[in-house]
Tab-separated table of C-alpha atoms in Angstrom:
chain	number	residue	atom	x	y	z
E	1	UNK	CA	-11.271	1.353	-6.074
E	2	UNK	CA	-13.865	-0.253	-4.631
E	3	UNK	CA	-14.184	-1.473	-1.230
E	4	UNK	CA	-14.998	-4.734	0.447
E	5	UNK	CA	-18.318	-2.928	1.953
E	6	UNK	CA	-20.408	-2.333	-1.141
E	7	UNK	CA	-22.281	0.679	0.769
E	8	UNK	CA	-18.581	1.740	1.869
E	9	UNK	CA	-17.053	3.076	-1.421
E	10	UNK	CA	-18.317	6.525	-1.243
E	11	UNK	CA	-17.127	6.847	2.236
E	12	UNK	CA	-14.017	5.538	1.135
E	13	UNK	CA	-13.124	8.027	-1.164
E	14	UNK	CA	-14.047	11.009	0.888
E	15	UNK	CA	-11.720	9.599	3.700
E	16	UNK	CA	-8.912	8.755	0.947
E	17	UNK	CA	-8.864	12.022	-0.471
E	18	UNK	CA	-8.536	13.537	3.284
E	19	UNK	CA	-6.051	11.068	3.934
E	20	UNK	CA	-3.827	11.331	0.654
E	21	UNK	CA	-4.197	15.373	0.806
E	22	UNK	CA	-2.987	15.118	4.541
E	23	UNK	CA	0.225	13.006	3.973
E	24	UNK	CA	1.661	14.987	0.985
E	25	UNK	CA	0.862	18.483	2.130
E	26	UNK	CA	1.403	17.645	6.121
E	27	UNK	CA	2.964	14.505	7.660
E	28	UNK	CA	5.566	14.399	4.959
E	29	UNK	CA	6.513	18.088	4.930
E	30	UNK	CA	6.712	17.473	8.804
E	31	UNK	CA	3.959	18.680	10.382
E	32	UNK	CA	2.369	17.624	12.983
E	33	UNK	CA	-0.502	19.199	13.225
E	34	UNK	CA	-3.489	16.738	14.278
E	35	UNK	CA	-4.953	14.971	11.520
E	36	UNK	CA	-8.398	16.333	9.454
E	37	UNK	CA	-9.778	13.230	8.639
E	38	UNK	CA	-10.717	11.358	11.742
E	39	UNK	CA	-14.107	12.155	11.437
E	40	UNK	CA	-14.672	10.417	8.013
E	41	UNK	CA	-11.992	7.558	8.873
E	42	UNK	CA	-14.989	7.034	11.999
E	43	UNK	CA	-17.858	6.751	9.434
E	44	UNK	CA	-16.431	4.822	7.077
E	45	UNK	CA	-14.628	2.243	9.494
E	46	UNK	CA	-17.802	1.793	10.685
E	47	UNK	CA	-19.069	0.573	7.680
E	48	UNK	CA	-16.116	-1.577	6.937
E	49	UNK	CA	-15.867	-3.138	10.098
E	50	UNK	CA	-19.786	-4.548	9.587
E	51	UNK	CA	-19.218	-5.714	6.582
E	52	UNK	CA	-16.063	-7.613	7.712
E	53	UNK	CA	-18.192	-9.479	10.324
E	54	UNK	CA	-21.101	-10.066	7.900
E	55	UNK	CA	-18.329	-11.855	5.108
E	56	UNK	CA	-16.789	-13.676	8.279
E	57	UNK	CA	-13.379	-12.227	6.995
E	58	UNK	CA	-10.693	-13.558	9.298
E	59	UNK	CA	-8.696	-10.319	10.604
E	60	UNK	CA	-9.698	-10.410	13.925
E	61	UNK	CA	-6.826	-10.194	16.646
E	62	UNK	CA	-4.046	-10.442	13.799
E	63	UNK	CA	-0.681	-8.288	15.308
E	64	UNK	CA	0.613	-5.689	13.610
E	65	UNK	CA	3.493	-6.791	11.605
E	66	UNK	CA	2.641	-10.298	12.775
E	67	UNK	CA	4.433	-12.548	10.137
E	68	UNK	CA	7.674	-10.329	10.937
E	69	UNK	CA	8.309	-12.330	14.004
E	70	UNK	CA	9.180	-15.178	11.976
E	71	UNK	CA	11.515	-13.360	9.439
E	72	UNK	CA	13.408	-10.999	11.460
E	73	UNK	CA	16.351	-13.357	11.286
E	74	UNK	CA	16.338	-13.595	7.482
Q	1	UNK	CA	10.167	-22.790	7.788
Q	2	UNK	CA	11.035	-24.788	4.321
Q	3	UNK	CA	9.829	-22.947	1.435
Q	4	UNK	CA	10.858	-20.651	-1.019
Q	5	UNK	CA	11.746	-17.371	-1.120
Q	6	UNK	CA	12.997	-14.537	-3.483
Q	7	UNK	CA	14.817	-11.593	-3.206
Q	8	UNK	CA	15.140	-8.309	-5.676
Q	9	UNK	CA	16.860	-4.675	-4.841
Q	10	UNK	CA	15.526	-2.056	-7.572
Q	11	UNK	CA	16.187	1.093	-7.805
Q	12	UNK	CA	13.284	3.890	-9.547
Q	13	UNK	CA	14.304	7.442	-10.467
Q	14	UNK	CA	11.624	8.631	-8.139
Q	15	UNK	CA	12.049	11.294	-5.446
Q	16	UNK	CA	11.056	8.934	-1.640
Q	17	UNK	CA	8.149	11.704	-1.210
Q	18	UNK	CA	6.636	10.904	-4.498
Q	19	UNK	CA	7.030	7.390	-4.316
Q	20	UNK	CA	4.856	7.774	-0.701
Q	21	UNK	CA	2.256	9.084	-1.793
Q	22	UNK	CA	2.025	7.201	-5.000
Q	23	UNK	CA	2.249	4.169	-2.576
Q	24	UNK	CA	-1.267	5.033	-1.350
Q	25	UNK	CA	-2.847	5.909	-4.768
Q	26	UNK	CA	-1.710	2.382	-6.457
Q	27	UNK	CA	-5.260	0.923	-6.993
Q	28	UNK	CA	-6.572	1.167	-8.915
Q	29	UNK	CA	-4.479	0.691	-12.026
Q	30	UNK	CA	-4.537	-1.467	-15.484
Q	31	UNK	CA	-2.368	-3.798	-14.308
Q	32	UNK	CA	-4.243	-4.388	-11.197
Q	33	UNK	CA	-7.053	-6.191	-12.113
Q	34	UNK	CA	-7.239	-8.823	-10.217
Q	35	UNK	CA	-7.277	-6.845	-7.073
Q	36	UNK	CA	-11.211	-6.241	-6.450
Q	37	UNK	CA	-11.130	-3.777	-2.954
Q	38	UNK	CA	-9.175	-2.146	-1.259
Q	39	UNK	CA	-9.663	-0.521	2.573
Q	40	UNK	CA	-7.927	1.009	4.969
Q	41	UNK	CA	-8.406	-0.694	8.580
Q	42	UNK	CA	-6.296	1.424	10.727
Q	43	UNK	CA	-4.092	4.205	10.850
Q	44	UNK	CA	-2.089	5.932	13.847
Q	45	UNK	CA	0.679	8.365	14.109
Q	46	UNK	CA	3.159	6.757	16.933
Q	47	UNK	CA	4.774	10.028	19.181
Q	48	UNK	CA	8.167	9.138	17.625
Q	49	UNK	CA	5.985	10.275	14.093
Q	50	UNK	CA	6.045	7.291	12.423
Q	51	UNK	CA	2.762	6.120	10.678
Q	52	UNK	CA	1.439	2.970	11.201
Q	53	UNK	CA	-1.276	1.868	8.115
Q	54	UNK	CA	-3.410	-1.240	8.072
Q	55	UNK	CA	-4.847	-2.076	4.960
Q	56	UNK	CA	-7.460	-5.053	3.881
Q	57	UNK	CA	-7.115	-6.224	0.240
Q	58	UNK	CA	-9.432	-8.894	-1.854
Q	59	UNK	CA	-7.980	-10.593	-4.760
Q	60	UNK	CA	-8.868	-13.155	-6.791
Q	61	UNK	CA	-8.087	-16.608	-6.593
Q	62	UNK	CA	-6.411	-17.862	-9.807
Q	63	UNK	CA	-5.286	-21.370	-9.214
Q	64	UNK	CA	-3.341	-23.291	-12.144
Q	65	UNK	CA	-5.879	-26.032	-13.762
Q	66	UNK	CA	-3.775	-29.073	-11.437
Q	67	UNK	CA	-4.610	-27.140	-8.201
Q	68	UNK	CA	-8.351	-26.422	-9.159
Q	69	UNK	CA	-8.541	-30.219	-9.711
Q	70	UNK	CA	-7.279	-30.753	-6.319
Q	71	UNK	CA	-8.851	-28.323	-4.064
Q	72	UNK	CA	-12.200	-27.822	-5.775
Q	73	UNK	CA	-13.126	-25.769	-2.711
Q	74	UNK	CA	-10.808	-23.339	-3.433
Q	75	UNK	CA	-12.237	-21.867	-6.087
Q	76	UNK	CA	-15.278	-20.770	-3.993
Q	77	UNK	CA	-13.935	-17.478	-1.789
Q	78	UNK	CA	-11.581	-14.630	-2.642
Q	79	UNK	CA	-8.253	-14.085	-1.367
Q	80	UNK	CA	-7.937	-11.541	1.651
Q	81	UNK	CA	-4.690	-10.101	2.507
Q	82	UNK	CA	-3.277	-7.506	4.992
Q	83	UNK	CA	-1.130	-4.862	4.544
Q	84	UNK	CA	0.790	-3.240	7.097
Q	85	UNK	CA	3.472	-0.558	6.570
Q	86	UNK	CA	5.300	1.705	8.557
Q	87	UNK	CA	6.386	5.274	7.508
Q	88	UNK	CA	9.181	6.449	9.098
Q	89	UNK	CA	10.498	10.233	8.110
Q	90	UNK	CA	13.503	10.033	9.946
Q	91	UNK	CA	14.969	7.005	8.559
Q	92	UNK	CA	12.917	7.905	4.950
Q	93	UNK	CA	11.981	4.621	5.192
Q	94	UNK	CA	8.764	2.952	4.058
Q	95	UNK	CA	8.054	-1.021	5.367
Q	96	UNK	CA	5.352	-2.762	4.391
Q	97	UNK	CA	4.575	-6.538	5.080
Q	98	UNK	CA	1.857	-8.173	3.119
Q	99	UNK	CA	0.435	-12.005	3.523
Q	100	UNK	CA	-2.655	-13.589	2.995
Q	101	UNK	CA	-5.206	-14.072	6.365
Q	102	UNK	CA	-7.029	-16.866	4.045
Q	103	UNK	CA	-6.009	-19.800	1.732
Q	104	UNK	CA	-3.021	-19.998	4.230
Q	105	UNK	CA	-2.633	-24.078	4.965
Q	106	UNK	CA	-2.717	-24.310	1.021
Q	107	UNK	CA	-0.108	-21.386	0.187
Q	108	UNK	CA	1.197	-18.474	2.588
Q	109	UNK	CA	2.937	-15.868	1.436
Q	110	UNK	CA	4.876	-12.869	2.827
Q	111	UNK	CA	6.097	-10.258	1.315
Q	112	UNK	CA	8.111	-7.417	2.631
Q	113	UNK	CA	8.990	-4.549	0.695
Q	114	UNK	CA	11.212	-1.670	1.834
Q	115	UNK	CA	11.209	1.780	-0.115
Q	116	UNK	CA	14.396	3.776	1.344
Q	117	UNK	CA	14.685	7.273	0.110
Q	118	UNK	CA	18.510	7.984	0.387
Q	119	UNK	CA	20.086	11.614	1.287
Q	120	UNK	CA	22.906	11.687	-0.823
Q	121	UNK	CA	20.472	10.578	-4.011
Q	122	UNK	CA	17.738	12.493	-3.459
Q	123	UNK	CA	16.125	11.983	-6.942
Q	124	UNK	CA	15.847	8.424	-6.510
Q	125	UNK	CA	14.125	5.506	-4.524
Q	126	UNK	CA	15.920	1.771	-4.055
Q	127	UNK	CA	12.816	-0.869	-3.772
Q	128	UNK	CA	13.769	-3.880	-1.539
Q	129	UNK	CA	11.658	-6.453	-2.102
Q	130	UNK	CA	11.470	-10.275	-0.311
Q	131	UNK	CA	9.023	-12.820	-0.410
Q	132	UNK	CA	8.417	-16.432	1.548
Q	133	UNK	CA	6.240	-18.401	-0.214
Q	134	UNK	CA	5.550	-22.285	1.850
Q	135	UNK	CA	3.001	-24.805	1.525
Q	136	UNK	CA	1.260	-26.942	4.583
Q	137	UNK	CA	-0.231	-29.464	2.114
Q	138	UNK	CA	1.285	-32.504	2.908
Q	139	UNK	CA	2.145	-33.668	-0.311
Q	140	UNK	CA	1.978	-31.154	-2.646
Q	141	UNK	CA	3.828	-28.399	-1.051
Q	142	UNK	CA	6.526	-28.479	-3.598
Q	143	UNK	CA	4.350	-28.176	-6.817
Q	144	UNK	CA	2.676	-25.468	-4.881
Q	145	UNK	CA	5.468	-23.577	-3.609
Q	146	UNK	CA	6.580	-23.790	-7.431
Q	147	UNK	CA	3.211	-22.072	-8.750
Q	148	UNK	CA	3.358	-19.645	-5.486
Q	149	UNK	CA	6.540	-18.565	-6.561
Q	150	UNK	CA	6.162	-18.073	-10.420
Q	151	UNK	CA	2.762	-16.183	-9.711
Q	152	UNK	CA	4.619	-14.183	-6.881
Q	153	UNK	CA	7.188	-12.945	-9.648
Q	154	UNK	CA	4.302	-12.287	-12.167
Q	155	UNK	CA	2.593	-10.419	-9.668
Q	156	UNK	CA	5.540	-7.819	-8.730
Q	157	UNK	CA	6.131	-7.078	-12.107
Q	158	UNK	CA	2.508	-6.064	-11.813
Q	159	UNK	CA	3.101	-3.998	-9.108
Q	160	UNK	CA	5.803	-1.891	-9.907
Q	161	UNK	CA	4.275	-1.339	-12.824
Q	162	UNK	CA	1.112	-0.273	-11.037
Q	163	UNK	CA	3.079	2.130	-8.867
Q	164	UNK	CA	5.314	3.798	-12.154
Q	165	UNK	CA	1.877	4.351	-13.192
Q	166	UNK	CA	0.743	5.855	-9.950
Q	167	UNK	CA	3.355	7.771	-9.892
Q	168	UNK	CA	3.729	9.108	-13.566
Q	169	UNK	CA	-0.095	10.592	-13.158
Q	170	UNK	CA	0.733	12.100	-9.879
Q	171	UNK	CA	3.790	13.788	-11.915
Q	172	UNK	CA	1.217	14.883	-14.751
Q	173	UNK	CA	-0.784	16.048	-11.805
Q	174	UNK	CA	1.230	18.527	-10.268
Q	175	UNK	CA	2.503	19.871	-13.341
Q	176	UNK	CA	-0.817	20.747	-13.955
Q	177	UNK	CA	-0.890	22.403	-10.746
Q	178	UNK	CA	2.069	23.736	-10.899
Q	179	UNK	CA	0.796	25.861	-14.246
Q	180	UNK	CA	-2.079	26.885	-12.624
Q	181	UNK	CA	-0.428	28.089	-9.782
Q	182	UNK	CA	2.269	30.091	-12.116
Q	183	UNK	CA	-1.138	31.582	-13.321
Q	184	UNK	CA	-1.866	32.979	-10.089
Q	185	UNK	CA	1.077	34.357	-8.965
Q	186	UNK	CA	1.184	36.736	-11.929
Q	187	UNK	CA	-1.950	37.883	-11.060
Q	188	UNK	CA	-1.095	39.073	-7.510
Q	189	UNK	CA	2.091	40.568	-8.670
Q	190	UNK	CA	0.160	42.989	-10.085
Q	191	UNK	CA	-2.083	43.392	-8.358
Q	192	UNK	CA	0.151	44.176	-5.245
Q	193	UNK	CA	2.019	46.568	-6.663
Q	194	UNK	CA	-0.593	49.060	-5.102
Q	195	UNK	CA	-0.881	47.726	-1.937
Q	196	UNK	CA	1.528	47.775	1.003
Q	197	UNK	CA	5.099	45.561	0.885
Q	198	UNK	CA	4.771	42.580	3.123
Q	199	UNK	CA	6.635	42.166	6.084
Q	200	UNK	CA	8.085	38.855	6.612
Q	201	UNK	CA	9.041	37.897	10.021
């Protein structure tokens, strides 16, 4: 898959593999060790986040969750 | 908020674990082809455990021929949506809510799906899925609402297909593994026939 950085793929897989290796043999076996993969997630967010600001995408400042405000009564 | 909304309960014969991690691995896949990137924004493991994901999707626009008509400028940009989702172990509970950060005065919509991994059913997942689709074009919010709605329903047969598909290679997967790893252990049983038993504490 690619990502929305076109120089950010490669550094997207290396952190997905981390990540998805991580959850299945860690977090969801319940430990809680610290996580591997900060490293790569800094490298590659890094790249994201400039190409974010160079295709003006609009995510700054959006809360977590934010449309759940609205539906928590439904 | 007048709009529309829909509603389905599923449930897949799909241990909660698997259905996790095949959450992450869903893109891409052949029904997924009009999602063009996919990235992971944030991530953070709260001290009560939970995981907290961000993710940034682009899809493509595909307006009916009426709606290209009426908002040629449309056509021009992608759609970008967020993703966030919440793990939680000790509820086995998976939440994500998805909605579109662009495109929104012509068509929002939210969608908030909740994977529940139950104890007394271990082998199987129940899929909540509920989606608000509304319209700020004065005017037109109905016809667009309509097409919001149909495309929504199009779209998550699409994705649970996607994720049976994520999740029947990550079943091939660790079968393979699982043969390879029957491979090894026959190999150290004999070779440790000559070496000390092992004391487990």
């Amino acid at each position: 898959m690619n990502s929305v950085g076109e120089g950010c793929t490669e550094l997207k897989r290396e952190y997905d593999q981390c990540f998805n290796r991580w959850f299945a043999e860690k977090f969801l076996k319940g430990d809680r060790s610290a996580d591997p993969c900060s490293e790569l997630f800094l490298k590659y967010h890094t790249c994201v986040q400039k190409a974010i600001k160079e295709k003006d995408i609009p995510i700054e400042g959006v809360e977590f969750m934010g449309p759940n405000r609205e539906k928590a009564d439904s | 908020m007048i709009g529309k909304h829909f509603f389905s309960e599923t449930d897949i014969k799909s241990a909660w674990e698997q259905v996790l991690t095949a959450f992450w691995l869903r893109y891409p896949n052949p029904y997924s082809t009009h999602v063009l990137t996919e990235d992971v924004l944030f991530r953070e493991v709260t001290p009560d455990n939970r995981l907290l994901s961000r993710r940034l999707l682009t899809k493509t626009n595909r307006l009916p021929r009426w709606a290209e008509r009426v908002f040629p400028g449309n056509l021009s940009r992608s759609v970008y949506i967020i993703e966030d989702s919440v793990v939680d172990l000790g509820n086995r509970s998976l939440t994500s809510l998805t909605w579109n950060v662009n495109h929104a005065k012509f068509m929002l919509v939210v969608e908030r799906c909740v994977f529940m991994g139950e104890q007394d059913r271990p082998v199987w997942t129940r899929i909540t899925r509920e989606a608000w689709v509304s319209s700020g074009v004065f005017g037109l919010s109905r016809p667009i609402q309509e097409f919001g709605l149909a495309r929504f329903r199009s779209n998550q047969v699409k994705a649970m297909r996607g994720l049976e598909h994520a999740l029947s290679n990550l079943q091939k997967a660790s079968a393979t593994c699982h043969g390879d790893s029957a491979e090894k252990h026959k190999n150290l049983n004999s070779t440790s026939k000559t070496q000390k038993p092992q004391q487990y504490i």
